[in-house]
Amino acid sequence: MKMEELVREIERLKEERNAIIMAHNYQLPEIQDIADFLGDSLELARKAVDVDADVIVFAGVDFMAETAKILNPEKTVLLPTSRATCAMANMLKVEHILEAKEKYPDAPVVLYVNTTAEAKAYADVTVTSANALKIVEKLDSDVILFGPDKNLAHYVAKQTGKKVIPVPENGHCYVHRKFTVEDVERARRLYPNAKLMVHPECEPEVQERADVIVSTGGMIRRAPEWDEWVVFTEREMVYRLQKLYPDIKFHPARDDAMCIGMKAITLNHIYESLRDMKYKVEVPAEVAEKARRAIERMLEMS
Ligand code: 13P
Ligand code: SF4
């Protein structure tokens, strides 16, 4: 099918199924263009709470679709392909959390939403990069177990002054790990008037050289403060920002910062997903109930 035809079919099926398409800011441009709601992981979780449709097609990675399902157990949540997964979320195993809890029994377990539902079931509270600082500051403990992103843990430790222990020791995102100090230096040389917006999943030495450190939603909120930016996150973020702000200049810090899981979803997958009602996201009730407590606590605290 040609692109226009696919889009028409998706629109028709959406109506027939009473469905909406929720998409993350890293999705392909053609998916961003047809999404009913686009956002960062916190905005997507919030939106999932008051969705009015029967079916949510989730154009993002699996942990985001799982979060939507946990918050909406009675709704059908579809992930268009099972290959849409987050490599970082898969790094944190339940055994890592149990080992850390044994060493630090009094420390609260704070988990990034980039985790499996099974891991979230062991969290006291979840966080995203948009609210991690606020939530860790509010917790009544100076020692925090934090997983799985070691770089976000570093950022939170530096800003809050608390002892933030990364679980596992080396959890990271391979997309954000690509950015180096050389990329920062090249950006400063090529675009001397630009400011640098950096995602907190980037390495500490890149964070230290940033003008602002923000989630993808934060990038959207802060962009109007300046007229030229170099963007240190997944490459599709530039499409999202440029479309919102045609008069501001945005440069990707690297063209090869691409998340394979996010890019596994195509328009055709979305069409097939609505046509065949696949792939239904299911979370075992016992796991979902525990994970929901941690996610709801996050929504209350931020
Ligand atoms: P945001 O919450 O900033 O959208 O980040 C999600 C993510 O997976 C970043 O790699
Ligand atoms: Fe996960 Fe990194 Fe992809 Fe974000 S960019 S979804 S953290 S692998």
Short mmCIF file of C-alpha atoms and ligand atoms in Angstrom, two decimals:
data_model
loop_
_atom_site.label_atom_id
_atom_site.label_comp_id
_atom_site.label_asym_id
_atom_site.label_seq_id
_atom_site.Cartn_x
_atom_site.Cartn_y
_atom_site.Cartn_z
CA MET A 1 0.00 0.00 0.00
CA LYS A 2 1.16 3.55 -0.68
CA MET A 3 1.73 5.85 2.28
CA GLU A 4 -1.47 7.92 1.73
CA GLU A 5 -3.55 4.78 1.43
CA LEU A 6 -2.01 3.35 4.62
CA VAL A 7 -2.77 6.55 6.50
CA ARG A 8 -6.40 6.48 5.26
CA GLU A 9 -6.78 2.85 6.33
CA ILE A 10 -5.28 3.59 9.75
CA GLU A 11 -7.74 6.48 10.20
CA ARG A 12 -10.66 4.25 9.16
CA LEU A 13 -9.63 1.42 11.52
CA LYS A 14 -9.05 3.85 14.37
CA GLU A 15 -12.64 4.97 14.13
CA GLU A 16 -13.99 1.44 13.74
CA ARG A 17 -12.08 0.24 16.83
CA ASN A 18 -12.46 3.45 18.86
CA ALA A 19 -8.67 3.54 19.10
CA ILE A 20 -6.05 6.21 19.62
CA ILE A 21 -2.38 6.20 18.70
CA MET A 22 0.03 7.30 21.41
CA ALA A 23 3.63 7.83 20.32
CA HIS A 24 6.98 8.67 21.87
CA ASN A 25 9.05 11.61 20.60
CA TYR A 26 11.61 9.20 19.04
CA GLN A 27 9.16 7.63 16.59
CA LEU A 28 9.65 7.88 12.82
CA PRO A 29 8.38 11.19 11.32
CA GLU A 30 5.46 9.54 9.51
CA ILE A 31 4.31 8.00 12.82
CA GLN A 32 4.71 11.28 14.71
CA ASP A 33 2.54 12.87 11.99
CA ILE A 34 -0.43 10.53 12.54
CA ALA A 35 -0.20 10.20 16.34
CA ASP A 36 -3.13 11.45 18.44
CA PHE A 37 -0.79 12.08 21.35
CA LEU A 38 2.97 12.53 21.30
CA GLY A 39 5.13 12.90 24.37
CA ASP A 40 7.98 11.91 26.67
CA SER A 41 7.60 8.91 28.94
CA LEU A 42 6.05 10.91 31.80
CA GLU A 43 3.54 12.66 29.54
CA LEU A 44 2.61 9.32 27.96
CA ALA A 45 2.05 7.72 31.38
CA ARG A 46 -0.09 10.66 32.50
CA LYS A 47 -2.11 10.63 29.31
CA ALA A 48 -2.69 6.87 29.61
CA VAL A 49 -4.62 7.51 32.84
CA ASP A 50 -7.36 9.53 31.18
CA VAL A 51 -7.62 8.03 27.74
CA ASP A 52 -11.19 7.83 26.55
CA ALA A 53 -10.76 5.20 23.81
CA ASP A 54 -11.21 1.41 24.02
CA VAL A 55 -7.92 0.64 22.32
CA ILE A 56 -4.49 2.27 22.68
CA VAL A 57 -2.00 1.58 19.90
CA PHE A 58 1.32 2.34 21.51
CA ALA A 59 4.06 3.52 19.18
CA GLY A 60 6.97 3.36 21.57
CA VAL A 61 8.97 0.63 23.28
CA ASP A 62 7.52 -2.23 25.33
CA PHE A 63 7.98 -0.76 28.82
CA MET A 64 5.92 2.30 27.79
CA ALA A 65 3.10 0.11 26.44
CA GLU A 66 3.24 -2.00 29.62
CA THR A 67 2.94 1.15 31.75
CA ALA A 68 -0.14 2.19 29.75
CA LYS A 69 -1.65 -1.28 30.27
CA ILE A 70 -0.88 -1.31 34.01
CA LEU A 71 -2.64 2.04 34.40
CA ASN A 72 -5.55 0.92 32.19
CA PRO A 73 -6.10 -2.77 32.85
CA GLU A 74 -9.57 -2.78 31.28
CA LYS A 75 -8.37 -1.32 27.96
CA THR A 76 -6.74 -3.10 25.05
CA VAL A 77 -3.17 -1.88 24.59
CA LEU A 78 -1.44 -2.91 21.37
CA LEU A 79 2.30 -2.85 20.69
CA PRO A 80 2.64 -2.94 16.87
CA THR A 81 5.74 -5.17 16.89
CA SER A 82 7.36 -7.30 19.56
CA ARG A 83 10.77 -5.99 18.41
CA ALA A 84 10.05 -2.58 19.93
CA THR A 85 12.06 -3.08 23.10
CA CYS A 86 14.37 -0.94 25.27
CA ALA A 87 17.84 -2.42 25.65
CA MET A 88 18.42 -0.51 28.88
CA ALA A 89 15.18 -1.69 30.50
CA ASN A 90 16.21 -5.28 29.77
CA MET A 91 19.50 -4.81 31.69
CA LEU A 92 17.82 -4.70 35.10
CA LYS A 93 16.89 -8.13 36.46
CA VAL A 94 14.90 -8.75 39.62
CA GLU A 95 18.00 -10.48 41.13
CA HIS A 96 19.95 -7.19 40.85
CA ILE A 97 17.28 -5.45 42.93
CA LEU A 98 17.14 -8.22 45.52
CA GLU A 99 20.94 -8.23 45.92
CA ALA A 100 21.01 -4.44 46.34
CA LYS A 101 18.16 -4.56 48.89
CA GLU A 102 20.08 -7.11 50.90
CA LYS A 103 23.08 -4.76 51.09
CA TYR A 104 21.01 -1.61 51.74
CA PRO A 105 17.78 -2.83 53.41
CA ASP A 106 16.66 0.68 54.42
CA ALA A 107 17.21 2.41 51.10
CA PRO A 108 14.14 3.07 48.94
CA VAL A 109 14.14 1.44 45.51
CA VAL A 110 13.66 4.11 42.84
CA LEU A 111 13.29 2.72 39.33
CA TYR A 112 13.35 4.55 36.04
CA VAL A 113 10.19 3.78 34.04
CA ASN A 114 12.59 2.21 31.55
CA THR A 115 12.20 -1.15 33.33
CA THR A 116 10.14 -4.31 32.90
CA ALA A 117 6.85 -4.64 34.80
CA GLU A 118 8.49 -7.42 36.89
CA ALA A 119 11.21 -5.00 38.04
CA LYS A 120 8.68 -2.23 38.74
CA ALA A 121 6.86 -4.61 41.08
CA TYR A 122 9.91 -4.26 43.42
CA ALA A 123 10.06 -0.46 43.25
CA ASP A 124 8.93 1.93 45.97
CA VAL A 125 8.44 4.53 43.29
CA THR A 126 9.19 4.88 39.58
CA VAL A 127 10.63 8.02 37.98
CA THR A 128 11.28 9.39 34.50
CA SER A 129 14.05 11.74 33.49
CA ALA A 130 11.51 14.58 33.80
CA ASN A 131 10.73 14.06 37.50
CA ALA A 132 13.62 12.01 38.97
CA LEU A 133 15.16 14.99 40.78
CA LYS A 134 11.90 16.14 42.34
CA ILE A 135 10.98 12.67 43.54
CA VAL A 136 14.40 11.73 44.95
CA GLU A 137 14.54 15.08 46.76
CA LYS A 138 11.17 14.38 48.38
CA LEU A 139 12.11 10.88 49.60
CA ASP A 140 12.93 10.73 53.28
CA SER A 141 16.28 8.96 52.83
CA ASP A 142 19.81 10.04 51.93
CA VAL A 143 20.67 6.67 50.42
CA ILE A 144 18.75 5.62 47.31
CA LEU A 145 18.89 2.46 45.20
CA PHE A 146 18.42 3.64 41.63
CA GLY A 147 18.11 1.58 38.45
CA PRO A 148 18.90 0.92 35.71
CA ASP A 149 20.53 4.05 34.22
CA LYS A 150 23.87 4.79 35.82
CA ASN A 151 24.10 8.18 34.06
CA LEU A 152 20.70 9.36 35.27
CA ALA A 153 21.75 8.09 38.74
CA HIS A 154 24.89 10.25 38.50
CA TYR A 155 22.80 13.29 37.50
CA VAL A 156 20.38 12.77 40.39
CA ALA A 157 23.24 12.27 42.89
CA LYS A 158 24.98 15.43 41.73
CA GLN A 159 21.86 17.58 41.89
CA THR A 160 20.43 16.26 45.16
CA GLY A 161 23.66 15.56 47.09
CA LYS A 162 22.24 12.16 48.09
CA LYS A 163 24.05 8.83 47.86
CA VAL A 164 22.49 7.27 44.75
CA ILE A 165 23.56 3.67 44.22
CA PRO A 166 23.20 2.44 40.63
CA VAL A 167 21.55 -0.97 40.21
CA PRO A 168 22.98 -2.78 38.26
CA GLU A 169 26.44 -1.21 38.35
CA ASN A 170 26.64 -0.47 34.65
CA GLY A 171 23.09 0.03 33.33
CA HIS A 172 23.09 2.37 30.35
CA CYS A 173 21.47 3.31 27.06
CA TYR A 174 23.62 2.45 24.04
CA VAL A 175 22.10 5.34 22.04
CA HIS A 176 23.02 8.03 24.56
CA ARG A 177 26.36 6.45 25.35
CA LYS A 178 27.45 7.28 21.80
CA PHE A 179 27.76 10.99 22.58
CA THR A 180 31.30 11.98 23.49
CA VAL A 181 33.26 15.05 24.56
CA GLU A 182 34.50 15.24 20.93
CA ASP A 183 30.85 15.61 19.83
CA VAL A 184 30.48 18.49 22.28
CA GLU A 185 33.66 20.14 20.99
CA ARG A 186 32.60 19.69 17.35
CA ALA A 187 29.15 21.15 18.11
CA ARG A 188 30.72 24.21 19.79
CA ARG A 189 33.06 24.68 16.81
CA LEU A 190 30.43 24.21 14.08
CA TYR A 191 27.64 26.13 15.78
CA PRO A 192 29.28 28.76 18.00
CA ASN A 193 25.97 30.52 18.72
CA ALA A 194 24.05 27.38 19.61
CA LYS A 195 23.28 26.05 23.09
CA LEU A 196 23.50 22.35 23.88
CA MET A 197 20.45 20.41 25.15
CA VAL A 198 21.51 17.05 26.59
CA HIS A 199 19.45 14.10 27.80
CA PRO A 200 20.46 12.88 31.30
CA GLU A 201 21.08 9.38 29.86
CA CYS A 202 24.28 10.83 28.30
CA GLU A 203 27.64 10.21 29.98
CA PRO A 204 28.64 12.49 32.92
CA GLU A 205 31.43 14.20 30.93
CA VAL A 206 28.88 15.19 28.26
CA GLN A 207 26.35 16.30 30.89
CA GLU A 208 29.01 18.51 32.51
CA ARG A 209 29.46 20.42 29.23
CA ALA A 210 25.72 20.92 28.53
CA ASP A 211 23.76 24.16 28.68
CA VAL A 212 20.62 22.32 29.76
CA ILE A 213 20.07 18.71 30.88
CA VAL A 214 16.50 17.67 30.20
CA SER A 215 14.07 14.89 29.28
CA THR A 216 12.66 14.93 25.74
CA GLY A 217 9.56 16.74 27.06
CA GLY A 218 11.89 19.23 28.79
CA MET A 219 13.63 19.84 25.46
CA ILE A 220 10.27 20.89 24.00
CA ARG A 221 9.54 23.17 26.94
CA ARG A 222 13.00 24.81 27.00
CA ALA A 223 13.56 25.22 23.23
CA PRO A 224 11.84 28.66 22.97
CA GLU A 225 14.46 30.09 25.38
CA TRP A 226 17.07 30.30 22.59
CA ASP A 227 17.17 30.42 18.78
CA GLU A 228 19.71 27.69 18.00
CA TRP A 229 20.32 24.33 19.67
CA VAL A 230 22.43 21.20 19.25
CA VAL A 231 20.42 18.19 20.39
CA PHE A 232 22.10 15.34 22.30
CA THR A 233 19.52 12.57 22.18
CA GLU A 234 17.93 10.13 19.72
CA ARG A 235 17.97 11.62 16.24
CA GLU A 236 14.18 11.83 15.63
CA MET A 237 13.89 14.39 18.41
CA VAL A 238 15.13 16.99 15.93
CA TYR A 239 12.15 16.29 13.63
CA ARG A 240 9.79 16.71 16.59
CA LEU A 241 11.39 20.00 17.69
CA GLN A 242 11.72 21.43 14.19
CA LYS A 243 8.09 20.76 13.39
CA LEU A 244 6.98 22.48 16.59
CA TYR A 245 9.33 25.44 16.20
CA PRO A 246 10.05 26.15 12.52
CA ASP A 247 11.83 29.43 13.37
CA ILE A 248 14.37 27.90 15.75
CA LYS A 249 17.46 26.05 14.43
CA PHE A 250 18.07 22.52 15.71
CA HIS A 251 21.11 20.39 14.83
CA PRO A 252 21.48 16.71 15.78
CA ALA A 253 24.75 16.20 17.67
CA ARG A 254 25.16 12.89 15.80
CA ASP A 255 23.19 11.39 12.91
CA ASP A 256 23.77 7.83 14.07
CA ALA A 257 22.15 8.13 17.50
CA MET A 258 19.29 5.84 16.64
CA CYS A 259 17.23 3.62 18.94
CA ILE A 260 16.64 0.32 17.16
CA GLY A 261 13.65 -0.55 19.35
CA MET A 262 11.90 2.75 18.64
CA LYS A 263 12.59 2.42 14.93
CA ALA A 264 11.26 -1.15 14.77
CA ILE A 265 7.73 0.26 14.36
CA THR A 266 6.57 1.27 10.86
CA LEU A 267 3.28 2.68 9.57
CA ASN A 268 2.56 -0.75 8.13
CA HIS A 269 2.92 -2.31 11.60
CA ILE A 270 0.44 0.23 12.97
CA TYR A 271 -2.02 -0.61 10.20
CA GLU A 272 -1.64 -4.38 10.80
CA SER A 273 -1.87 -3.87 14.52
CA LEU A 274 -5.27 -2.15 14.21
CA ARG A 275 -6.46 -4.57 11.53
CA ASP A 276 -5.59 -7.76 13.46
CA MET A 277 -5.72 -6.32 17.01
CA LYS A 278 -2.13 -7.41 17.68
CA TYR A 279 0.04 -7.57 19.71
CA LYS A 280 -1.98 -7.34 22.90
CA VAL A 281 0.08 -6.25 25.90
CA GLU A 282 -0.67 -8.40 28.96
CA VAL A 283 0.79 -8.04 32.43
CA PRO A 284 0.03 -10.73 35.04
CA ALA A 285 -2.43 -9.28 37.59
CA GLU A 286 -0.16 -9.80 40.61
CA VAL A 287 2.80 -8.06 38.94
CA ALA A 288 0.57 -5.29 37.56
CA GLU A 289 -0.91 -4.53 40.97
CA LYS A 290 2.50 -4.06 42.61
CA ALA A 291 3.93 -2.14 39.65
CA ARG A 292 0.84 0.13 39.57
CA ARG A 293 1.49 1.23 43.15
CA ALA A 294 5.00 2.43 42.21
CA ILE A 295 3.79 4.21 39.05
CA GLU A 296 0.85 5.85 40.83
CA ARG A 297 3.16 7.03 43.58
CA MET A 298 5.29 8.68 40.89
CA LEU A 299 2.25 10.40 39.37
CA GLU A 300 1.20 11.65 42.83
CA MET A 301 4.68 12.91 43.72
CA SER A 302 5.40 14.80 40.50
P1 13P B 1 12.07 10.65 27.94
O1 13P B 1 11.27 10.34 29.14
O2 13P B 1 12.95 11.84 28.09
O3 13P B 1 11.18 10.77 26.73
O4 13P B 1 13.10 9.47 27.68
C1 13P B 1 12.71 8.18 27.38
C2 13P B 1 13.82 7.43 26.81
O5 13P B 1 13.71 6.25 26.57
C3 13P B 1 15.05 8.13 26.56
O6 13P B 1 15.95 7.31 25.93
FE1 SF4 B 2 15.75 2.56 25.74
FE2 SF4 B 2 17.82 4.05 24.97
FE3 SF4 B 2 15.92 3.42 23.23
FE4 SF4 B 2 15.41 5.18 25.22
S1 SF4 B 2 16.84 5.42 23.51
S2 SF4 B 2 14.10 3.50 24.55
S3 SF4 B 2 16.65 4.25 26.85
S4 SF4 B 2 17.34 1.98 24.26
#
